[in-house]
CSV table of C-alpha atoms in Angstrom, one decimal:
chain,number,residue,atom,x,y,z
V,1,MET,CA,81.2,93.9,90.6
V,2,ALA,CA,80.3,97.5,90.3
V,3,VAL,CA,78.6,98.2,93.5
V,4,ALA,CA,77.3,102.2,95.1
V,5,ALA,CA,79.5,104.2,97.4
V,6,PRO,CA,78.5,104.8,100.7
V,7,THR,CA,76.6,108.2,101.4
V,8,THR,CA,77.3,108.3,105.6
V,9,LEU,CA,80.8,110.2,106.8
V,10,ALA,CA,80.7,106.8,108.5
V,11,GLY,CA,80.7,104.5,105.5
V,12,ARG,CA,82.8,106.6,103.8
V,13,LEU,CA,85.8,106.6,106.7
V,14,SER,CA,85.9,102.6,106.1
V,15,GLN,CA,86.5,102.5,103.1
V,16,LEU,CA,89.9,104.9,103.4
V,17,GLY,CA,93.2,103.2,102.9
V,18,PRO,CA,95.1,104.0,100.2
V,19,GLY,CA,96.1,107.2,101.8
V,20,LEU,CA,97.3,105.6,105.0
V,21,ILE,CA,99.6,103.7,102.8
V,22,ILE,CA,101.5,106.5,101.2
V,23,SER,CA,101.4,108.8,104.4
V,24,ALA,CA,103.8,105.5,105.2
V,25,ALA,CA,105.7,106.7,102.8
V,26,ILE,CA,106.3,110.3,102.7
V,27,VAL,CA,107.2,110.7,106.3
V,28,GLY,CA,110.4,109.4,105.3
V,29,SER,CA,113.9,110.5,105.5
V,30,GLY,CA,113.3,113.7,104.4
V,31,GLU,CA,111.3,114.9,106.9
V,32,LEU,CA,113.7,113.6,109.7
V,33,ILE,CA,116.6,115.2,108.3
V,34,VAL,CA,115.8,118.0,105.5
V,35,VAL,CA,112.8,119.1,107.7
V,36,PRO,CA,114.6,119.7,111.1
V,37,LYS,CA,117.5,120.7,109.0
V,38,LEU,CA,115.0,123.5,107.5
V,39,GLY,CA,113.5,124.8,110.8
V,40,ALA,CA,117.1,125.3,112.6
V,41,THR,CA,118.2,127.6,109.9
V,42,THR,CA,114.8,129.9,109.7
V,43,GLY,CA,113.2,129.2,113.0
V,44,PHE,CA,109.4,129.3,112.6
V,45,ALA,CA,109.2,131.6,110.0
V,46,LEU,CA,108.7,129.1,107.3
V,47,LEU,CA,106.1,127.4,109.2
V,48,TRP,CA,103.1,128.2,106.7
V,49,PHE,CA,104.6,127.8,103.6
V,50,LEU,CA,105.2,124.0,104.3
V,51,VAL,CA,101.8,123.7,105.5
V,52,LEU,CA,100.9,125.5,102.1
V,53,GLY,CA,103.4,122.9,100.2
V,54,CYS,CA,101.2,120.0,101.9
V,55,VAL,CA,97.9,121.2,100.7
V,56,LEU,CA,98.4,122.3,97.3
V,57,LYS,CA,100.2,119.1,95.9
V,58,VAL,CA,97.2,117.2,97.1
V,59,PHE,CA,95.5,119.1,93.7
V,60,VAL,CA,97.8,116.9,92.1
V,61,GLN,CA,97.6,113.6,93.3
V,62,ILE,CA,94.0,113.6,93.4
V,63,GLU,CA,93.3,114.1,89.8
V,64,LEU,CA,95.9,111.9,88.6
V,65,ALA,CA,94.1,109.3,90.8
V,66,ARG,CA,90.0,110.7,89.1
V,67,HIS,CA,92.0,109.9,86.1
V,68,ALA,CA,93.0,105.8,87.5
V,69,ILE,CA,89.8,105.5,88.3
V,70,ALA,CA,87.6,106.7,85.3
V,71,HIS,CA,89.9,104.8,82.8
V,72,GLN,CA,90.8,101.8,85.4
V,73,GLU,CA,94.3,102.5,84.0
V,74,THR,CA,97.0,102.4,86.1
V,75,THR,CA,99.2,105.4,86.9
V,76,LEU,CA,102.7,103.8,84.4
V,77,ALA,CA,99.5,103.4,81.4
V,78,SER,CA,98.1,106.4,82.1
V,79,LEU,CA,101.5,108.3,81.3
V,80,ASP,CA,102.2,106.1,78.2
V,81,THR,CA,99.4,107.4,76.6
V,82,LEU,CA,100.6,111.0,76.7
V,83,PRO,CA,101.9,112.5,73.3
V,84,GLY,CA,105.8,112.9,71.7
V,85,PRO,CA,108.2,110.4,71.1
V,86,ARG,CA,108.0,106.5,71.5
V,87,TRP,CA,110.0,103.7,71.3
V,88,ARG,CA,107.8,100.6,72.7
V,89,VAL,CA,106.5,103.2,75.1
V,90,SER,CA,105.8,106.8,75.5
V,91,TRP,CA,109.1,109.0,76.1
V,92,VAL,CA,107.6,109.7,79.4
V,93,LEU,CA,107.8,106.2,81.0
V,94,TRP,CA,111.8,106.1,79.6
V,95,ALA,CA,111.9,109.0,81.8
V,96,TRP,CA,110.2,107.2,84.8
V,97,MET,CA,112.5,104.3,84.8
V,98,LEU,CA,115.4,107.1,85.3
V,99,MET,CA,113.8,108.1,88.6
V,100,TYR,CA,112.9,103.9,89.6
V,101,CYS,CA,116.2,103.3,89.3
V,102,GLY,CA,117.0,106.1,91.7
V,103,THR,CA,114.4,105.6,93.9
V,104,VAL,CA,116.2,101.8,94.7
V,105,LEU,CA,119.1,102.9,95.2
V,106,GLN,CA,117.1,105.7,97.5
V,107,VAL,CA,115.3,102.7,99.8
V,108,GLY,CA,118.9,101.5,100.3
V,109,GLY,CA,119.5,104.6,101.5
V,110,ILE,CA,116.9,104.6,103.9
V,111,ILE,CA,118.1,101.0,105.2
V,112,GLY,CA,121.1,102.0,106.0
V,113,GLY,CA,119.5,104.9,108.3
V,114,ILE,CA,117.4,102.0,109.8
V,115,THR,CA,120.8,100.5,110.8
V,116,LEU,CA,121.8,103.7,112.4
V,117,ILE,CA,119.4,104.3,114.2
V,118,CYS,CA,119.3,100.9,115.7
V,119,GLY,CA,123.0,101.6,116.9
V,120,MET,CA,121.0,104.5,118.0
V,121,LEU,CA,119.1,103.1,120.6
V,122,GLY,CA,121.5,101.1,121.8
V,123,LEU,CA,120.8,98.0,120.1
V,124,ALA,CA,124.4,95.9,120.3
V,125,TRP,CA,124.2,93.7,117.2
V,126,PRO,CA,126.7,95.0,114.7
V,127,PRO,CA,125.4,97.0,111.6
V,128,TRP,CA,124.9,93.8,109.1
V,129,VAL,CA,123.1,92.0,111.4
V,130,TRP,CA,119.7,94.9,111.3
V,131,LEU,CA,120.6,94.9,107.6
V,132,VAL,CA,119.5,91.5,107.7
V,133,LEU,CA,116.6,91.8,109.4
V,134,THR,CA,115.3,94.8,108.0
V,135,THR,CA,115.6,93.1,105.0
V,136,GLY,CA,114.2,90.0,105.6
V,137,SER,CA,111.2,91.4,107.2
V,138,GLY,CA,110.1,93.4,104.8
V,139,ILE,CA,110.0,90.8,102.3
V,140,ALA,CA,108.0,88.2,104.9
V,141,LEU,CA,105.5,90.8,105.0
V,142,LEU,CA,105.2,91.7,101.7
V,143,VAL,CA,105.8,88.6,99.7
V,144,SER,CA,102.2,87.7,100.2
V,145,GLY,CA,101.3,90.3,97.5
V,146,ARG,CA,98.3,91.7,98.1
V,147,TYR,CA,96.6,94.8,99.2
V,148,GLY,CA,95.5,93.7,102.5
V,149,PRO,CA,98.6,93.6,105.0
V,150,VAL,CA,99.7,97.0,102.8
V,151,GLU,CA,97.1,98.6,104.2
V,152,ARG,CA,97.3,97.0,107.8
V,153,TYR,CA,100.2,97.6,108.8
V,154,SER,CA,100.9,100.7,107.3
V,155,THR,CA,97.9,102.1,109.7
V,156,VAL,CA,99.6,100.5,112.2
V,157,MET,CA,102.7,102.2,111.6
V,158,VAL,CA,101.3,105.6,110.5
V,159,ALA,CA,99.7,105.5,114.2
V,160,ILE,CA,102.5,104.6,116.2
V,161,PHE,CA,105.1,107.1,113.9
V,162,THR,CA,102.3,109.9,113.9
V,163,LEU,CA,101.8,109.5,118.1
V,164,ALA,CA,105.5,109.2,118.4
V,165,THR,CA,106.2,112.3,116.7
V,166,VAL,CA,103.6,114.3,118.8
V,167,VAL,CA,103.9,113.6,121.9
V,168,ALA,CA,107.9,114.5,121.3
V,169,VAL,CA,106.7,118.1,120.4
V,170,GLY,CA,104.2,118.0,123.0
V,171,ALA,CA,106.4,117.3,125.5
V,172,LEU,CA,109.0,120.4,124.6
V,173,HIS,CA,106.7,122.1,126.9
V,174,TRP,CA,108.4,120.4,130.2
V,175,THR,CA,111.9,121.9,128.6
V,176,GLU,CA,113.8,125.4,128.1
V,177,PHE,CA,112.8,124.1,124.0
V,178,ARG,CA,108.7,124.8,125.0
V,179,VAL,CA,106.4,126.5,122.1
V,180,THR,CA,104.8,129.4,122.8
V,181,PRO,CA,101.4,131.1,121.3
V,182,ALA,CA,104.1,134.0,119.8
V,183,GLN,CA,106.3,131.4,117.9
V,184,TRP,CA,102.8,129.8,116.5
V,185,ALA,CA,101.3,132.8,115.5
V,186,GLU,CA,104.5,133.7,113.8
V,187,GLY,CA,104.8,130.5,112.1
V,188,LEU,CA,101.3,130.5,111.1
V,189,TRP,CA,101.2,133.7,109.4
V,190,PRO,CA,101.6,134.2,105.7
V,191,THR,CA,105.4,136.3,105.4
V,192,GLN,CA,107.8,136.6,102.4
V,193,PRO,CA,110.3,134.3,102.4
V,194,ALA,CA,113.9,135.7,103.3
V,195,ALA,CA,115.8,133.6,100.6
V,196,PHE,CA,113.6,131.9,97.9
V,197,THR,CA,116.0,129.0,98.2
V,198,LEU,CA,114.8,128.1,101.3
V,199,ALA,CA,111.1,128.5,100.6
V,200,PHE,CA,111.5,126.5,97.7
V,201,ALA,CA,113.2,123.6,99.9
V,202,ALA,CA,110.4,123.7,101.8
V,203,PHE,CA,108.0,123.0,99.2
V,204,GLY,CA,110.1,120.7,97.7
V,205,VAL,CA,110.3,118.5,100.8
V,206,THR,CA,106.7,119.1,102.3
V,207,GLY,CA,103.7,116.5,101.3
V,208,VAL,CA,103.8,113.7,98.3
V,209,GLY,CA,106.6,113.8,96.0
V,210,ALA,CA,107.1,112.4,92.7
V,211,SER,CA,107.1,108.6,94.0
V,212,GLU,CA,103.7,108.9,95.9
V,213,LEU,CA,102.2,110.8,93.2
V,214,ILE,CA,102.7,107.6,90.9
V,215,TYR,CA,102.0,105.0,94.0
V,216,TYR,CA,98.5,106.4,94.6
V,217,PRO,CA,96.5,105.8,91.9
V,218,TYR,CA,97.7,102.1,92.5
V,219,TRP,CA,96.2,101.7,96.3
V,220,CYS,CA,93.2,103.4,95.1
V,221,LEU,CA,92.6,100.6,92.3
V,222,GLU,CA,93.7,97.5,94.9
V,223,LYS,CA,91.2,99.5,97.0
V,224,GLY,CA,88.7,98.3,94.7
V,225,TYR,CA,87.4,102.6,93.6
V,226,GLY,CA,87.7,101.7,90.0
V,227,ARG,CA,86.4,98.3,90.1
V,228,ASN,CA,83.3,100.0,92.2
V,229,VAL,CA,82.4,102.4,89.4
V,230,GLY,CA,82.6,99.2,86.3
V,231,PRO,CA,83.6,100.2,83.0
V,232,PRO,CA,81.4,102.5,81.1
V,233,PRO,CA,78.3,101.8,79.3
V,234,ASP,CA,78.3,102.1,76.0
V,235,GLY,CA,76.1,104.1,74.0
V,236,GLY,CA,75.0,108.0,74.3
V,237,ALA,CA,75.8,110.2,76.9
V,238,TRP,CA,72.0,110.8,78.1
V,239,SER,CA,71.8,106.9,78.2
V,240,ALA,CA,70.3,105.3,81.7
V,241,GLY,CA,73.3,103.2,81.9
V,242,ARG,CA,75.9,106.2,81.4
V,243,GLY,CA,74.0,107.9,84.5
V,244,ALA,CA,74.0,104.8,86.3
V,245,TRP,CA,78.0,105.1,85.6
V,246,VAL,CA,78.7,108.5,86.4
V,247,ALA,CA,77.0,108.6,90.0
V,248,ARG,CA,78.6,105.7,91.4
V,249,ALA,CA,82.2,107.4,89.5
V,250,LYS,CA,81.1,110.5,91.6
V,251,GLY,CA,80.7,108.6,94.5
V,252,TRP,CA,83.7,106.8,94.7
V,253,LEU,CA,86.0,110.0,94.0
V,254,GLY,CA,84.4,111.2,96.5
V,255,VAL,CA,85.4,108.3,99.1
V,256,MET,CA,89.6,109.5,97.4
V,257,ARG,CA,88.5,112.7,98.2
V,258,LEU,CA,88.1,112.1,101.4
V,259,ASP,CA,91.0,109.4,102.0
V,260,ALA,CA,93.6,112.2,100.0
V,261,PHE,CA,92.4,115.0,102.3
V,262,VAL,CA,92.8,112.7,105.7
V,263,SER,CA,96.5,111.4,104.4
V,264,MET,CA,97.1,115.0,103.9
V,265,ILE,CA,96.0,115.8,107.5
V,266,ILE,CA,98.3,112.7,108.8
V,267,TYR,CA,101.6,113.9,106.6
V,268,THR,CA,100.8,117.5,107.6
V,269,LEU,CA,101.1,117.0,110.6
V,270,GLY,CA,103.9,114.9,110.8
V,271,THR,CA,106.5,117.2,109.2
V,272,VAL,CA,105.2,120.5,111.2
V,273,SER,CA,106.3,118.4,114.3
V,274,PHE,CA,109.2,117.5,112.2
V,275,TYR,CA,110.0,121.4,111.5
V,276,VAL,CA,108.6,122.5,114.9
V,277,LEU,CA,111.7,120.6,116.9
V,278,GLY,CA,114.7,122.5,114.4
V,279,ALA,CA,113.1,125.6,115.0
V,280,ALA,CA,112.3,125.4,118.9
V,281,VAL,CA,115.3,123.1,119.6
V,282,LEU,CA,118.4,123.5,116.6
V,283,HIS,CA,117.4,126.9,116.0
V,284,GLN,CA,118.6,128.0,119.2
V,285,THR,CA,121.6,125.4,119.7
V,286,ALA,CA,123.5,124.0,116.8
V,287,ARG,CA,122.0,125.9,113.3
V,288,ASP,CA,125.0,124.1,111.3
V,289,VAL,CA,124.7,120.6,113.0
V,290,PRO,CA,126.0,118.5,110.0
V,291,ASP,CA,123.2,115.7,108.9
V,292,ASN,CA,124.7,113.1,110.3
V,293,GLU,CA,124.4,114.5,114.3
V,294,LEU,CA,120.9,116.0,113.7
V,295,LEU,CA,118.7,113.2,115.2
V,296,GLY,CA,121.7,112.6,117.7
V,297,ARG,CA,121.5,116.1,118.6
V,298,LEU,CA,117.8,116.1,119.1
V,299,ALA,CA,117.2,112.7,120.5
V,300,ASP,CA,120.1,113.3,123.6
V,301,MET,CA,118.2,116.7,124.3
V,302,TYR,CA,115.4,114.9,125.0
V,303,ARG,CA,117.3,112.6,127.4
V,304,GLN,CA,119.1,115.1,129.1
V,305,THR,CA,115.9,117.3,130.1
V,306,LEU,CA,113.3,114.1,130.2
V,307,GLY,CA,114.9,111.6,130.3
V,308,GLU,CA,115.8,108.5,128.7
V,309,TRP,CA,112.0,107.1,127.9
V,310,SER,CA,111.6,110.3,126.0
V,311,HIS,CA,114.8,110.2,124.2
V,312,THR,CA,113.9,105.9,123.0
V,313,LEU,CA,109.9,107.4,121.5
V,314,PHE,CA,112.1,109.7,119.6
V,315,LEU,CA,114.3,107.4,118.3
V,316,VAL,CA,111.4,105.1,118.1
V,317,GLY,CA,109.3,107.2,115.7
V,318,ALA,CA,112.0,107.9,113.2
V,319,LEU,CA,112.7,104.1,113.3
V,320,VAL,CA,109.1,103.6,112.1
V,321,VAL,CA,109.2,106.5,110.0
V,322,LEU,CA,111.9,105.4,108.0
V,323,TYR,CA,110.5,101.7,108.1
V,324,SER,CA,107.5,102.3,107.0
V,325,THR,CA,108.7,104.5,103.8
V,326,PHE,CA,111.0,101.4,103.2
V,327,PHE,CA,107.2,99.3,103.1
V,328,VAL,CA,105.5,101.3,101.3
V,329,ALA,CA,108.3,102.7,99.0
V,330,THR,CA,108.9,98.2,98.1
V,331,ALA,CA,105.2,97.7,97.6
V,332,SER,CA,104.6,99.8,95.5
V,333,ASN,CA,107.8,99.5,93.3
V,334,ALA,CA,107.3,96.0,93.1
V,335,ARG,CA,103.6,96.7,91.4
V,336,LEU,CA,105.6,99.0,89.0
V,337,LEU,CA,108.4,96.6,88.1
V,338,VAL,CA,105.6,94.0,87.0
V,339,ASP,CA,102.9,96.8,85.1
V,340,ALA,CA,106.4,98.4,83.4
V,341,GLY,CA,107.3,95.0,82.5
V,342,GLY,CA,103.8,94.4,80.8
V,343,LEU,CA,103.7,97.6,78.9
V,344,LEU,CA,107.0,96.3,77.7
V,345,GLY,CA,105.7,93.2,76.7
V,346,LEU,CA,108.1,91.0,78.5
V,347,ARG,CA,106.3,88.1,79.2
V,348,ALA,CA,107.4,87.3,83.4
V,349,ALA,CA,105.1,90.6,84.1
V,350,GLY,CA,101.8,87.8,83.9
V,351,ARG,CA,98.9,87.9,81.5
V,352,THR,CA,96.2,86.8,84.6
V,353,THR,CA,95.9,88.0,87.6
V,354,GLU,CA,96.7,85.2,89.6
V,355,GLU,CA,100.0,85.6,87.2
V,356,ARG,CA,100.6,89.2,87.7
V,357,ARG,CA,100.4,89.1,91.5
V,358,THR,CA,103.2,85.9,91.3
V,359,ALA,CA,105.5,88.4,89.6
V,360,VAL,CA,104.3,91.1,91.9
V,361,GLN,CA,105.4,88.1,94.9
V,362,ARG,CA,109.0,88.1,93.6
V,363,ALA,CA,109.6,91.2,92.6
V,364,CYS,CA,109.1,91.7,96.7
V,365,VAL,CA,111.9,89.5,97.3
V,366,LEU,CA,114.1,90.8,94.5
V,367,LEU,CA,113.7,94.7,95.4
V,368,PRO,CA,114.8,94.7,99.2
V,369,LEU,CA,118.0,92.8,98.2
V,370,ALA,CA,118.3,95.3,95.4
V,371,SER,CA,118.3,98.1,97.7
V,372,ALA,CA,120.2,96.5,100.6
V,373,THR,CA,123.3,95.3,98.3
V,374,ALA,CA,123.0,98.9,97.1
V,375,PHE,CA,123.2,100.1,100.5
V,376,VAL,CA,126.7,97.5,101.3
V,377,VAL,CA,127.9,98.3,98.2
V,378,ALA,CA,127.7,102.2,98.8
V,379,GLY,CA,127.9,102.4,102.1
V,380,ASN,CA,126.5,105.7,101.9
V,381,PRO,CA,122.8,106.4,102.7
V,382,VAL,CA,123.3,110.2,102.4
V,383,ALA,CA,124.4,110.0,98.7
V,384,LEU,CA,121.9,106.9,98.0
V,385,VAL,CA,119.0,109.4,98.9
V,386,LEU,CA,120.7,112.0,96.4
V,387,ILE,CA,120.8,110.2,93.7
V,388,GLY,CA,116.7,109.3,94.4
V,389,ALA,CA,116.1,113.0,94.6
V,390,VAL,CA,117.8,113.3,91.1
V,391,GLY,CA,115.5,111.4,89.7
V,392,GLN,CA,112.3,112.9,91.8
V,393,GLY,CA,113.3,116.1,90.6
V,394,LEU,CA,113.2,114.8,87.0
V,395,MET,CA,109.9,113.5,87.2
V,396,LEU,CA,107.5,116.4,89.5
V,397,PRO,CA,106.9,118.9,86.0
V,398,LEU,CA,106.5,115.6,83.9
V,399,LEU,CA,103.8,114.5,86.6
V,400,ALA,CA,102.3,117.8,86.9
V,401,GLY,CA,102.0,118.4,82.8
V,402,ALA,CA,100.1,115.1,82.8
V,403,ALA,CA,98.0,115.5,85.6
V,404,VAL,CA,96.5,118.9,83.5
V,405,TYR,CA,96.7,116.8,80.0
V,406,PHE,CA,94.7,114.4,81.3
V,407,ARG,CA,92.2,116.8,83.2
V,408,HIS,CA,91.6,118.6,80.2
V,409,ARG,CA,92.2,116.2,77.1
V,410,ARG,CA,90.7,112.1,78.3
V,411,LEU,CA,88.2,112.6,81.8
V,412,PRO,CA,84.9,112.1,81.0
V,413,PRO,CA,83.0,115.5,80.5
V,414,ASP,CA,80.2,114.5,83.1
V,415,LEU,CA,83.0,113.6,85.5
V,416,ALA,CA,84.8,117.4,85.5
V,417,PRO,CA,85.4,119.2,88.8
V,418,SER,CA,84.6,122.8,89.2
V,419,PRO,CA,86.1,125.7,87.6
V,420,ALA,CA,87.7,126.6,91.0
V,421,TRP,CA,89.0,123.1,91.5
V,422,THR,CA,90.4,123.5,87.8
V,423,GLY,CA,92.4,126.8,89.0
V,424,ALA,CA,93.5,125.1,92.4
V,425,LEU,CA,95.4,122.5,90.1
V,426,TRP,CA,97.0,124.6,87.5
V,427,THR,CA,98.1,126.7,90.8
V,428,SER,CA,99.3,123.1,91.7
V,429,ALA,CA,100.8,121.7,89.1
V,430,LEU,CA,102.7,125.0,88.1
V,431,LEU,CA,104.4,125.2,91.6
V,432,ILE,CA,105.0,121.4,91.2
V,433,ALA,CA,106.5,122.0,88.0
V,434,ILE,CA,108.9,125.1,89.2
V,435,VAL,CA,110.2,123.6,92.0
V,436,GLY,CA,111.1,120.1,90.5
V,437,LEU,CA,113.0,121.8,87.8
V,438,TYR,CA,114.5,124.1,90.4
V,439,GLN,CA,115.6,120.8,92.9
V,440,LEU,CA,117.0,119.1,89.5
V,441,ILE,CA,119.1,121.7,89.0
V,442,ARG,CA,120.2,122.7,92.5
V,443,THR,CA,121.0,118.8,92.6
V,444,ILE,CA,123.2,118.5,89.6
V,445,GLY,CA,124.9,121.7,90.6
V,446,LEU,CA,123.4,123.8,87.9
V,447,GLY,CA,122.5,126.4,89.6
């Protein structure tokens, strides 16, 4: 049933949720490893560029969600409308399927990272026990296939890891690695990066990635933004029904934008916190620390200077960061798997709402098992995350182009954003496309 969007700030804040879900996915393995290592290499010099990367990408995220709400159409269904070769579905969906397989493997790497942190916390059970507990708990929390539990658990995890990382950075003030006002000023004042390779890396690892750009419209639809707008009425553009529909659509699109910007603030805060830890601590003590020792070095710094409580707090925050990524990625990937099956005409995907929910429930069981199996077989979390990164690099330019295409070719004219917003969208899309191609070339060793 179509309903008008709330007009007060309190009312709009009560309708937030999709952004909190993807925030739980965005602050993940990249922020735990790549961002502190970048800070260790460059000091505070690229802090402003990380913030810019988080802010700019939100325009493509919002445009994909705007299209989904206006058409009440999932991301994969929208991508299936793009021009180009087809074999049952659009060529873009076949490209996405390659990324999807890499993402499932990447989640296996994240599960492996969780087992490693459990060991660092001094939890003496063997790794296979933590593997089983991680996989089993994810299945138990997600098996209902409903939106509500995903939003509630994601909100709790976002609150925990945000608090833990902010406290970790604040605690630096009582150590020899305290961050001075001059260092903050150096980091936030825009300067030309010393190496464009590092600049590309900074932009690529921050903010929404290819997976989150695809996930976000799904959660907007499950939250009910599109359902509350209702289907566009038949008839002329100036009919009374059309006017009411446009008013509802603009109201709920405003709620969605607020949701996206609130989530941007959250994941930017998390990204900045991990970068500052690398810039303040590792830049002075261990610039060339291996990836598999980085978290241990940071945690040991807290133990040596502030005591066991700070060491434990840092590792608990890191553990929640990884678990929240595993949780949201699995919930999102389950919906994508069912949606892709429906577009391919597979009966297992279901036709009714109840059948699709049952299919999502099954996927929420099968996907964690598949990811855990990938980790057991490969035994190398970093390699699994790298495979996922290749797929992400492949999809980023395609998603950026799709957002621009939807804006100019499929968006109803009466929902079109301002010229300034469209300019920001083009800027965001071009940078995302360039960085995505660059990451892909670097990752597969062609550059």
